[in-house]
PDB file of C-alpha atoms in Angstrom:
ATOM      1  CA  MET A   1      73.696-158.986 -38.797  1.00 55.00           C
ATOM      2  CA  VAL A   2      73.388-155.005 -39.032  1.00 71.00           C
ATOM      3  CA  ARG A   3      71.344-155.537 -35.863  1.00 71.00           C
ATOM      4  CA  GLY A   4      74.307-156.978 -34.096  1.00 74.00           C
ATOM      5  CA  TRP A   5      76.324-153.796 -34.570  1.00 76.00           C
ATOM      6  CA  TYR A   6      73.771-151.679 -32.791  1.00 79.00           C
ATOM      7  CA  THR A   7      73.528-154.519 -30.024  1.00 82.00           C
ATOM      8  CA  GLY A   8      77.453-154.423 -29.499  1.00 82.00           C
ATOM      9  CA  ALA A   9      77.618-150.494 -29.930  1.00 84.00           C
ATOM     10  CA  SER A  10      75.090-149.932 -27.079  1.00 86.00           C
ATOM     11  CA  GLY A  11      77.023-152.308 -24.884  1.00 86.00           C
ATOM     12  CA  MET A  12      80.026-150.263 -25.411  1.00 88.00           C
ATOM     13  CA  ARG A  13      78.472-147.243 -24.953  1.00 89.00           C
ATOM     14  CA  ALA A  14      76.679-148.419 -21.678  1.00 90.00           C
ATOM     15  CA  GLN A  15      80.479-149.303 -20.135  1.00 91.00           C
ATOM     16  CA  GLN A  16      81.685-145.926 -21.274  1.00 92.00           C
ATOM     17  CA  TRP A  17      78.815-144.848 -18.696  1.00 92.00           C
ATOM     18  CA  ARG A  18      80.101-147.167 -15.699  1.00 93.00           C
ATOM     19  CA  LEU A  19      83.908-146.364 -16.745  1.00 94.00           C
ATOM     20  CA  ASP A  20      82.989-142.601 -16.005  1.00 94.00           C
ATOM     21  CA  ALA A  21      81.285-143.399 -12.399  1.00 94.00           C
ATOM     22  CA  VAL A  22      84.149-145.509 -11.686  1.00 96.00           C
ATOM     23  CA  ALA A  23      86.663-143.201 -12.413  1.00 95.00           C
ATOM     24  CA  ASN A  24      84.980-140.368 -10.681  1.00 94.00           C
ATOM     25  CA  ASN A  25      84.346-142.408  -7.761  1.00 95.00           C
ATOM     26  CA  LEU A  26      88.172-143.340  -7.543  1.00 95.00           C
ATOM     27  CA  ALA A  27      89.170-139.566  -8.103  1.00 94.00           C
ATOM     28  CA  ASN A  28      87.334-138.722  -5.106  1.00 94.00           C
ATOM     29  CA  VAL A  29      88.299-141.606  -3.048  1.00 94.00           C
ATOM     30  CA  ASP A  30      90.001-139.233  -0.366  1.00 92.00           C
ATOM     31  CA  THR A  31      87.394-136.521  -0.246  1.00 92.00           C
ATOM     32  CA  ASP A  32      85.582-136.070   2.909  1.00 93.00           C
ATOM     33  CA  GLY A  33      81.915-137.047   2.805  1.00 92.00           C
ATOM     34  CA  TYR A  34      81.986-138.012  -0.836  1.00 94.00           C
ATOM     35  CA  LYS A  35      79.443-140.445  -1.941  1.00 94.00           C
ATOM     36  CA  ARG A  36      79.811-142.735  -4.874  1.00 94.00           C
ATOM     37  CA  ASP A  37      78.340-142.837  -8.062  1.00 93.00           C
ATOM     38  CA  VAL A  38      76.601-146.098  -9.459  1.00 93.00           C
ATOM     39  CA  ALA A  39      75.251-146.562 -12.837  1.00 92.00           C
ATOM     40  CA  ALA A  40      72.318-148.919 -13.315  1.00 89.00           C
ATOM     41  CA  PHE A  41      71.400-150.424 -16.701  1.00 86.00           C
ATOM     42  CA  LYS A  42      68.145-151.984 -18.270  1.00 81.00           C
ATOM     43  CA  ALA A  43      68.022-154.002 -21.484  1.00 77.00           C
ATOM     44  CA  PHE A  44      65.754-153.130 -24.407  1.00 71.00           C
ATOM     45  CA  PRO A  45      62.588-155.380 -24.908  1.00 70.00           C
ATOM     46  CA  GLU A  46      63.483-158.687 -26.111  1.00 67.00           C
ATOM     47  CA  LEU A  47      61.956-160.237 -29.265  1.00 63.00           C
ATOM     48  CA  LEU A  48      60.679-163.750 -29.562  1.00 61.00           C
ATOM     49  CA  ILE A  49      62.281-165.789 -32.253  1.00 63.00           C
ATOM     50  CA  ARG A  50      60.278-168.254 -34.386  1.00 60.00           C
ATOM     51  CA  ARG A  51      61.626-170.953 -36.821  1.00 56.00           C
ATOM     52  CA  GLN A  52      61.348-169.426 -40.395  1.00 58.00           C
ATOM     53  CA  ASP A  53      60.721-172.763 -42.177  1.00 57.00           C
ATOM     54  CA  ASP A  54      57.762-173.789 -40.142  1.00 55.00           C
ATOM     55  CA  ASP A  55      56.169-170.623 -40.342  1.00 53.00           C
ATOM     56  CA  GLY A  56      52.414-170.590 -40.939  1.00 56.00           C
ATOM     57  CA  VAL A  57      49.137-168.989 -39.705  1.00 57.00           C
ATOM     58  CA  TYR A  58      46.036-171.052 -38.831  1.00 52.00           C
ATOM     59  CA  LEU A  59      42.742-169.721 -37.924  1.00 52.00           C
ATOM     60  CA  HIS A  60      40.689-169.917 -34.914  1.00 54.00           C
ATOM     61  CA  PRO A  61      37.306-168.640 -33.483  1.00 54.00           C
ATOM     62  CA  PHE A  62      39.060-165.385 -32.285  1.00 58.00           C
ATOM     63  CA  GLY A  63      41.144-164.733 -34.928  1.00 55.00           C
ATOM     64  CA  SER A  64      44.818-166.133 -36.426  1.00 52.00           C
ATOM     65  CA  ALA A  65      48.067-167.141 -34.518  1.00 57.00           C
ATOM     66  CA  ASP A  66      51.275-167.925 -35.854  1.00 57.00           C
ATOM     67  CA  ALA A  67      52.063-171.686 -36.239  1.00 58.00           C
ATOM     68  CA  ALA A  68      55.659-171.513 -36.331  1.00 61.00           C
ATOM     69  CA  PRO A  69      57.396-172.619 -32.842  1.00 61.00           C
ATOM     70  CA  ILE A  70      59.242-170.441 -30.978  1.00 61.00           C
ATOM     71  CA  ILE A  71      62.974-171.142 -30.601  1.00 64.00           C
ATOM     72  CA  GLY A  72      64.158-168.494 -27.931  1.00 66.00           C
ATOM     73  CA  LYS A  73      64.530-164.980 -27.486  1.00 68.00           C
ATOM     74  CA  MET A  74      66.654-162.250 -28.835  1.00 67.00           C
ATOM     75  CA  GLY A  75      68.274-159.086 -27.149  1.00 68.00           C
ATOM     76  CA  MET A  76      68.252-155.763 -28.524  1.00 74.00           C
ATOM     77  CA  GLY A  77      70.863-154.204 -26.363  1.00 77.00           C
ATOM     78  CA  VAL A  78      71.185-152.098 -23.311  1.00 82.00           C
ATOM     79  CA  GLU A  79      70.969-148.528 -22.196  1.00 81.00           C
ATOM     80  CA  LEU A  80      71.595-146.454 -19.071  1.00 84.00           C
ATOM     81  CA  ASN A  81      68.562-146.291 -16.695  1.00 85.00           C
ATOM     82  CA  GLU A  82      69.857-144.118 -14.029  1.00 87.00           C
ATOM     83  CA  LEU A  83      73.056-142.940 -12.512  1.00 88.00           C
ATOM     84  CA  TYR A  84      72.323-142.288  -8.959  1.00 89.00           C
ATOM     85  CA  THR A  85      74.142-141.607  -5.815  1.00 92.00           C
ATOM     86  CA  CYS A  86      75.055-144.455  -2.844  1.00 93.00           C
ATOM     87  CA  PHE A  87      74.420-142.666   0.390  1.00 93.00           C
ATOM     88  CA  GLU A  88      76.144-145.402   2.471  1.00 93.00           C
ATOM     89  CA  GLN A  89      77.649-143.905   5.231  1.00 93.00           C
ATOM     90  CA  GLY A  90      81.750-143.506   5.549  1.00 94.00           C
ATOM     91  CA  GLU A  91      83.751-144.573   8.258  1.00 94.00           C
ATOM     92  CA  PRO A  92      84.498-141.340  10.734  1.00 94.00           C
ATOM     93  CA  LYS A  93      88.236-140.143  10.643  1.00 94.00           C
ATOM     94  CA  GLU A  94      89.562-138.466  13.733  1.00 93.00           C
ATOM     95  CA  THR A  95      91.190-134.997  13.232  1.00 91.00           C
ATOM     96  CA  ASN A  96      90.928-133.686  16.838  1.00 87.00           C
ATOM     97  CA  ASN A  97      89.966-130.504  15.297  1.00 88.00           C
ATOM     98  CA  ASP A  98      86.959-128.348  17.098  1.00 88.00           C
ATOM     99  CA  PHE A  99      85.508-127.392  13.464  1.00 92.00           C
ATOM    100  CA  ASP A 100      85.277-130.874  12.243  1.00 93.00           C
ATOM    101  CA  ILE A 101      81.800-132.493  12.747  1.00 94.00           C
ATOM    102  CA  PHE A 102      81.165-135.991  12.241  1.00 96.00           C
ATOM    103  CA  MET A 103      77.337-137.076  11.457  1.00 95.00           C
ATOM    104  CA  ASP A 104      76.448-140.829  12.274  1.00 94.00           C
ATOM    105  CA  GLY A 105      73.252-141.514  10.807  1.00 93.00           C
ATOM    106  CA  LYS A 106      70.934-140.285   8.074  1.00 93.00           C
ATOM    107  CA  GLY A 107      70.754-136.532   7.436  1.00 94.00           C
ATOM    108  CA  PHE A 108      72.694-133.509   6.066  1.00 96.00           C
ATOM    109  CA  PHE A 109      74.279-130.271   6.919  1.00 96.00           C
ATOM    110  CA  SER A 110      72.493-127.356   5.651  1.00 96.00           C
ATOM    111  CA  VAL A 111      74.980-124.541   3.920  1.00 96.00           C
ATOM    112  CA  ALA A 112      74.152-121.256   2.515  1.00 95.00           C
ATOM    113  CA  THR A 113      75.550-120.542  -0.916  1.00 94.00           C
ATOM    114  CA  PRO A 114      74.816-117.697  -3.699  1.00 93.00           C
ATOM    115  CA  TRP A 115      72.556-120.146  -5.124  1.00 92.00           C
ATOM    116  CA  GLY A 116      70.114-120.973  -2.414  1.00 92.00           C
ATOM    117  CA  GLU A 117      70.566-123.292   0.496  1.00 95.00           C
ATOM    118  CA  ARG A 118      72.348-126.662  -0.302  1.00 96.00           C
ATOM    119  CA  TYR A 119      73.356-129.645   1.552  1.00 97.00           C
ATOM    120  CA  THR A 120      76.326-131.820   2.390  1.00 95.00           C
ATOM    121  CA  ARG A 121      77.781-134.642   4.175  1.00 95.00           C
ATOM    122  CA  ASN A 122      81.135-132.997   4.472  1.00 95.00           C
ATOM    123  CA  GLY A 123      81.816-131.795   7.740  1.00 93.00           C
ATOM    124  CA  SER A 124      85.410-130.390   7.583  1.00 94.00           C
ATOM    125  CA  PHE A 125      84.422-127.079   8.323  1.00 93.00           C
ATOM    126  CA  HIS A 126      86.884-123.767   9.598  1.00 91.00           C
ATOM    127  CA  LEU A 127      86.258-120.526  10.906  1.00 89.00           C
ATOM    128  CA  GLY A 128      85.980-117.766   8.501  1.00 88.00           C
ATOM    129  CA  LYS A 129      87.338-114.393   8.598  1.00 86.00           C
ATOM    130  CA  GLU A 130      83.992-112.858   9.850  1.00 87.00           C
ATOM    131  CA  GLY A 131      83.465-115.216  12.494  1.00 87.00           C
ATOM    132  CA  PHE A 132      81.301-117.860  10.726  1.00 91.00           C
ATOM    133  CA  LEU A 133      81.864-121.603  10.569  1.00 93.00           C
ATOM    134  CA  GLU A 134      81.912-122.041   6.991  1.00 94.00           C
ATOM    135  CA  THR A 135      82.979-125.020   4.434  1.00 94.00           C
ATOM    136  CA  LYS A 136      86.059-124.852   3.031  1.00 92.00           C
ATOM    137  CA  GLU A 137      84.818-122.997  -0.072  1.00 92.00           C
ATOM    138  CA  GLY A 138      83.591-120.035   2.173  1.00 92.00           C
ATOM    139  CA  TYR A 139      79.928-121.128   2.479  1.00 95.00           C
ATOM    140  CA  PRO A 140      78.216-120.393   5.724  1.00 95.00           C
ATOM    141  CA  VAL A 141      77.090-123.635   7.701  1.00 95.00           C
ATOM    142  CA  LEU A 142      73.390-123.108   8.958  1.00 95.00           C
ATOM    143  CA  GLY A 143      71.537-123.464  12.284  1.00 94.00           C
ATOM    144  CA  GLU A 144      68.187-123.629  13.019  1.00 93.00           C
ATOM    145  CA  ASN A 145      68.275-119.638  13.808  1.00 92.00           C
ATOM    146  CA  GLY A 146      70.797-118.858  10.831  1.00 93.00           C
ATOM    147  CA  PRO A 147      74.425-118.627   9.796  1.00 94.00           C
ATOM    148  CA  ILE A 148      76.351-120.202  12.763  1.00 92.00           C
ATOM    149  CA  ARG A 149      78.915-117.260  14.361  1.00 88.00           C
ATOM    150  CA  VAL A 150      81.448-118.110  16.974  1.00 82.00           C
ATOM    151  CA  LYS A 151      83.828-115.674  18.076  1.00 69.00           C
ATOM    152  CA  ALA A 152      86.903-118.054  19.074  1.00 63.00           C
ATOM    153  CA  ASN A 153      87.367-121.651  19.372  1.00 65.00           C
ATOM    154  CA  ASN A 154      85.541-121.560  22.612  1.00 76.00           C
ATOM    155  CA  PHE A 155      82.539-123.733  21.520  1.00 85.00           C
ATOM    156  CA  MET A 156      81.496-127.230  21.786  1.00 88.00           C
ATOM    157  CA  VAL A 157      79.026-129.326  19.659  1.00 91.00           C
ATOM    158  CA  ASP A 158      76.925-132.387  21.725  1.00 91.00           C
ATOM    159  CA  LYS A 159      75.785-135.230  20.412  1.00 92.00           C
ATOM    160  CA  ASP A 160      72.595-133.760  19.413  1.00 92.00           C
ATOM    161  CA  GLY A 161      73.844-131.074  17.358  1.00 93.00           C
ATOM    162  CA  ARG A 162      73.393-128.372  19.909  1.00 92.00           C
ATOM    163  CA  ILE A 163      76.161-125.766  19.843  1.00 92.00           C
ATOM    164  CA  TRP A 164      77.237-124.374  23.311  1.00 89.00           C
ATOM    165  CA  ILE A 165      79.110-121.230  23.946  1.00 84.00           C
ATOM    166  CA  ASN A 166      81.712-120.965  26.953  1.00 74.00           C
ATOM    167  CA  ALA A 167      80.288-118.475  29.477  1.00 66.00           C
ATOM    168  CA  ALA A 168      83.821-117.995  30.994  1.00 60.00           C
ATOM    169  CA  TYR A 169      85.195-116.901  28.031  1.00 54.00           C
ATOM    170  CA  PRO A 170      82.372-115.611  25.662  1.00 50.00           C
ATOM    171  CA  ASP A 171      83.993-112.875  23.613  1.00 51.00           C
ATOM    172  CA  GLU A 172      87.769-113.345  23.936  1.00 49.00           C
ATOM    173  CA  PRO A 173      89.186-114.700  20.177  1.00 43.00           C
ATOM    174  CA  ASP A 174      92.789-115.411  21.797  1.00 42.00           C
ATOM    175  CA  ILE A 175      91.810-117.842  24.262  1.00 42.00           C
ATOM    176  CA  MET A 176      91.501-121.406  23.258  1.00 42.00           C
ATOM    177  CA  VAL A 177      89.538-123.590  25.484  1.00 46.00           C
ATOM    178  CA  SER A 178      89.183-127.161  24.368  1.00 50.00           C
ATOM    179  CA  ARG A 179      85.998-129.049  24.529  1.00 50.00           C
ATOM    180  CA  GLU A 180      87.302-131.598  27.037  1.00 53.00           C
ATOM    181  CA  SER A 181      89.012-128.944  29.298  1.00 51.00           C
ATOM    182  CA  ASN A 182      87.472-128.446  32.778  1.00 50.00           C
ATOM    183  CA  GLN A 183      87.593-124.795  31.974  1.00 54.00           C
ATOM    184  CA  TRP A 184      84.014-124.789  30.594  1.00 60.00           C
ATOM    185  CA  GLU A 185      81.870-123.309  33.330  1.00 64.00           C
ATOM    186  CA  ASP A 186      78.178-122.647  32.499  1.00 70.00           C
ATOM    187  CA  PRO A 187      77.846-123.192  29.029  1.00 80.00           C
ATOM    188  CA  VAL A 188      75.190-121.028  27.268  1.00 85.00           C
ATOM    189  CA  LEU A 189      73.020-122.591  24.390  1.00 88.00           C
ATOM    190  CA  TYR A 190      73.766-120.551  21.197  1.00 89.00           C
ATOM    191  CA  ASP A 191      72.208-122.845  18.451  1.00 91.00           C
ATOM    192  CA  THR A 192      71.607-126.057  16.945  1.00 94.00           C
ATOM    193  CA  LEU A 193      72.792-127.228  13.584  1.00 95.00           C
ATOM    194  CA  LYS A 194      70.407-127.372  10.932  1.00 95.00           C
ATOM    195  CA  ILE A 195      70.261-131.077   9.878  1.00 96.00           C
ATOM    196  CA  VAL A 196      67.598-132.214   7.343  1.00 96.00           C
ATOM    197  CA  ASP A 197      66.703-135.308   5.329  1.00 95.00           C
ATOM    198  CA  PHE A 198      64.673-135.970   2.616  1.00 95.00           C
ATOM    199  CA  ASP A 199      61.917-138.438   1.117  1.00 92.00           C
ATOM    200  CA  ILE A 200      64.123-140.052  -1.426  1.00 90.00           C
ATOM    201  CA  ASP A 201      67.635-138.855  -0.745  1.00 89.00           C
ATOM    202  CA  ARG A 202      68.814-140.951  -3.847  1.00 88.00           C
ATOM    203  CA  TYR A 203      67.508-138.579  -6.115  1.00 88.00           C
ATOM    204  CA  LEU A 204      69.551-135.398  -5.000  1.00 92.00           C
ATOM    205  CA  GLU A 205      71.164-133.850  -7.275  1.00 92.00           C
ATOM    206  CA  LYS A 206      75.093-133.095  -6.891  1.00 91.00           C
ATOM    207  CA  GLN A 207      76.290-129.756  -7.458  1.00 89.00           C
ATOM    208  CA  GLY A 208      79.894-130.386  -6.859  1.00 85.00           C
ATOM    209  CA  ILE A 209      82.615-129.754  -4.003  1.00 87.00           C
ATOM    210  CA  SER A 210      80.239-132.041  -1.824  1.00 90.00           C
ATOM    211  CA  LEU A 211      77.272-130.082  -2.471  1.00 94.00           C
ATOM    212  CA  TYR A 212      73.489-131.316  -3.071  1.00 95.00           C
ATOM    213  CA  ARG A 213      70.433-129.684  -3.921  1.00 94.00           C
ATOM    214  CA  GLU A 214      66.764-131.144  -3.778  1.00 93.00           C
ATOM    215  CA  SER A 215      64.986-132.261  -6.741  1.00 91.00           C
ATOM    216  CA  GLU A 216      61.188-132.917  -7.447  1.00 90.00           C
ATOM    217  CA  THR A 217      61.831-136.476  -6.970  1.00 89.00           C
ATOM    218  CA  SER A 218      63.879-136.348  -3.602  1.00 91.00           C
ATOM    219  CA  GLY A 219      61.235-133.990  -2.012  1.00 91.00           C
ATOM    220  CA  PRO A 220      61.972-130.627  -0.121  1.00 94.00           C
ATOM    221  CA  ALA A 221      64.364-130.556   2.709  1.00 93.00           C
ATOM    222  CA  MET A 222      62.753-131.490   6.210  1.00 94.00           C
ATOM    223  CA  ILE A 223      64.234-130.495   9.480  1.00 94.00           C
ATOM    224  CA  ILE A 224      65.098-133.942  11.538  1.00 92.00           C
ATOM    225  CA  GLU A 225      63.081-133.537  14.683  1.00 89.00           C
ATOM    226  CA  ALA A 226      64.554-133.956  18.259  1.00 83.00           C
ATOM    227  CA  GLY A 227      64.626-137.670  19.155  1.00 85.00           C
ATOM    228  CA  MET A 228      65.412-138.834  15.457  1.00 90.00           C
ATOM    229  CA  ARG A 229      68.454-136.712  14.726  1.00 92.00           C
ATOM    230  CA  PRO A 230      71.660-138.491  13.793  1.00 94.00           C
ATOM    231  CA  THR A 231      74.737-138.637  16.432  1.00 94.00           C
ATOM    232  CA  ILE A 232      76.950-135.693  16.280  1.00 95.00           C
ATOM    233  CA  LEU A 233      80.941-136.186  16.786  1.00 94.00           C
ATOM    234  CA  GLN A 234      82.874-132.975  17.187  1.00 92.00           C
ATOM    235  CA  GLY A 235      86.627-133.460  16.211  1.00 91.00           C
ATOM    236  CA  PHE A 236      85.778-135.936  13.498  1.00 95.00           C
ATOM    237  CA  VAL A 237      85.137-136.229   9.536  1.00 96.00           C
ATOM    238  CA  GLU A 238      83.548-138.563   7.237  1.00 96.00           C
ATOM    239  CA  ALA A 239      85.487-140.186   5.130  1.00 95.00           C
ATOM    240  CA  SER A 240      84.324-141.188   1.396  1.00 95.00           C
ATOM    241  CA  ASN A 241      82.280-144.296   1.289  1.00 94.00           C
ATOM    242  CA  VAL A 242      84.593-145.375  -2.035  1.00 95.00           C
ATOM    243  CA  ASP A 243      86.366-148.902  -1.456  1.00 95.00           C
ATOM    244  CA  PRO A 244      89.605-148.452  -4.121  1.00 95.00           C
ATOM    245  CA  VAL A 245      89.969-151.949  -4.179  1.00 96.00           C
ATOM    246  CA  VAL A 246      86.358-152.825  -5.512  1.00 95.00           C
ATOM    247  CA  GLU A 247      86.449-149.963  -7.887  1.00 96.00           C
ATOM    248  CA  MET A 248      89.420-151.115  -9.446  1.00 96.00           C
ATOM    249  CA  VAL A 249      87.977-154.570  -9.869  1.00 96.00           C
ATOM    250  CA  ARG A 250      84.932-152.759 -11.313  1.00 94.00           C
ATOM    251  CA  MET A 251      87.279-151.069 -13.777  1.00 95.00           C
ATOM    252  CA  ILE A 252      88.810-154.432 -14.982  1.00 96.00           C
ATOM    253  CA  GLU A 253      85.272-155.676 -15.463  1.00 94.00           C
ATOM    254  CA  VAL A 254      84.142-152.551 -17.555  1.00 94.00           C
ATOM    255  CA  ASN A 255      87.236-152.823 -19.754  1.00 94.00           C
ATOM    256  CA  ARG A 256      86.626-156.738 -20.418  1.00 94.00           C
ATOM    257  CA  ALA A 257      83.082-155.984 -21.107  1.00 91.00           C
ATOM    258  CA  TYR A 258      83.954-153.195 -23.440  1.00 91.00           C
ATOM    259  CA  GLU A 259      86.457-155.747 -25.235  1.00 92.00           C
ATOM    260  CA  ALA A 260      84.031-158.198 -25.521  1.00 90.00           C
ATOM    261  CA  ASN A 261      81.415-156.007 -27.161  1.00 86.00           C
ATOM    262  CA  GLN A 262      84.160-154.551 -29.493  1.00 88.00           C
ATOM    263  CA  LYS A 263      84.978-158.260 -30.356  1.00 87.00           C
ATOM    264  CA  MET A 264      81.282-159.003 -31.250  1.00 84.00           C
ATOM    265  CA  ILE A 265      81.193-155.889 -33.739  1.00 83.00           C
ATOM    266  CA  GLN A 266      84.112-157.058 -35.263  1.00 84.00           C
ATOM    267  CA  ALA A 267      82.945-160.546 -35.653  1.00 84.00           C
ATOM    268  CA  GLU A 268      79.496-159.330 -37.104  1.00 80.00           C
ATOM    269  CA  GLU A 269      81.265-157.232 -39.542  1.00 77.00           C
ATOM    270  CA  SER A 270      83.874-160.203 -40.700  1.00 79.00           C
ATOM    271  CA  ALA A 271      80.791-162.361 -41.069  1.00 78.00           C
ATOM    272  CA  LEU A 272      79.009-159.716 -43.239  1.00 76.00           C
ATOM    273  CA  GLY A 273      81.833-159.087 -45.311  1.00 75.00           C
ATOM    274  CA  THR A 274      82.072-162.787 -46.136  1.00 74.00           C
ATOM    275  CA  LEU A 275      78.560-163.092 -46.805  1.00 72.00           C
ATOM    276  CA  ILE A 276      78.744-160.330 -49.419  1.00 73.00           C
ATOM    277  CA  ASN A 277      81.993-161.630 -50.952  1.00 76.00           C
ATOM    278  CA  GLN A 278      80.667-164.990 -51.217  1.00 75.00           C
ATOM    279  CA  VAL A 279      77.218-163.755 -52.763  1.00 68.00           C
ATOM    280  CA  ALA A 280      79.141-161.890 -55.100  1.00 60.00           C
ATOM    281  CA  LYS A 281      80.998-164.732 -56.556  1.00 65.00           C
ATOM    282  CA  VAL A 282      77.789-166.590 -56.767  1.00 57.00           C
TER     283      VAL A 282
END
């Protein structure tokens, strides 16, 4: 019976991990570029159960064997196997903001941070005070030649991630030229967005604020070569890949599973208490 307590407790602990993942997903349902967490579990090794009254051992040329018939298996509980990130792509949201960039396909934007290069799917950028294209936290977005600096909104990003500067107004910060405008004359190629991928992106480590860093399992960042790069859309951002309805259903499942394990522990406690009281009377 004591074993039942540990089995139920392991089930309750597993549901706590799952609830933490679901709660974090729901909290970031409106965070651009957020990727949902998934908790995966595994069972402890199962044990064979034999009928005790028919127990016996017989000898044969290679040793001995248990003669008791097998009546089934007994589970020993469950534990968290891993908490991983699902990089399923979110839907594009149109913003009509030239600084917002959407990536259709596998890959990550590269960002310079005080802790080194980090990676993100959140393409909601803005123009910093020093003229660099930055994340909302102020980290410069990287091109293949370094941080991307544009002196005005007179730039355009094509579907291959190449950044073009309007030659007609290259250095005038007060002139706003839309990428759909016919005022674009002789655009000059400035740089290309540094878009990278990994051998196993599932094992990237979350750093918060939609940033990831490489791990030994994910492998190092590799720049995606031309022809294999994702399609880039300017004026769009990627929404979170969290479905709030699905996550709410999962939360209900977690609560019911937690209550079931809790009731199992209460039943084990009640049965043990009855056994002790009855044995004491005898």
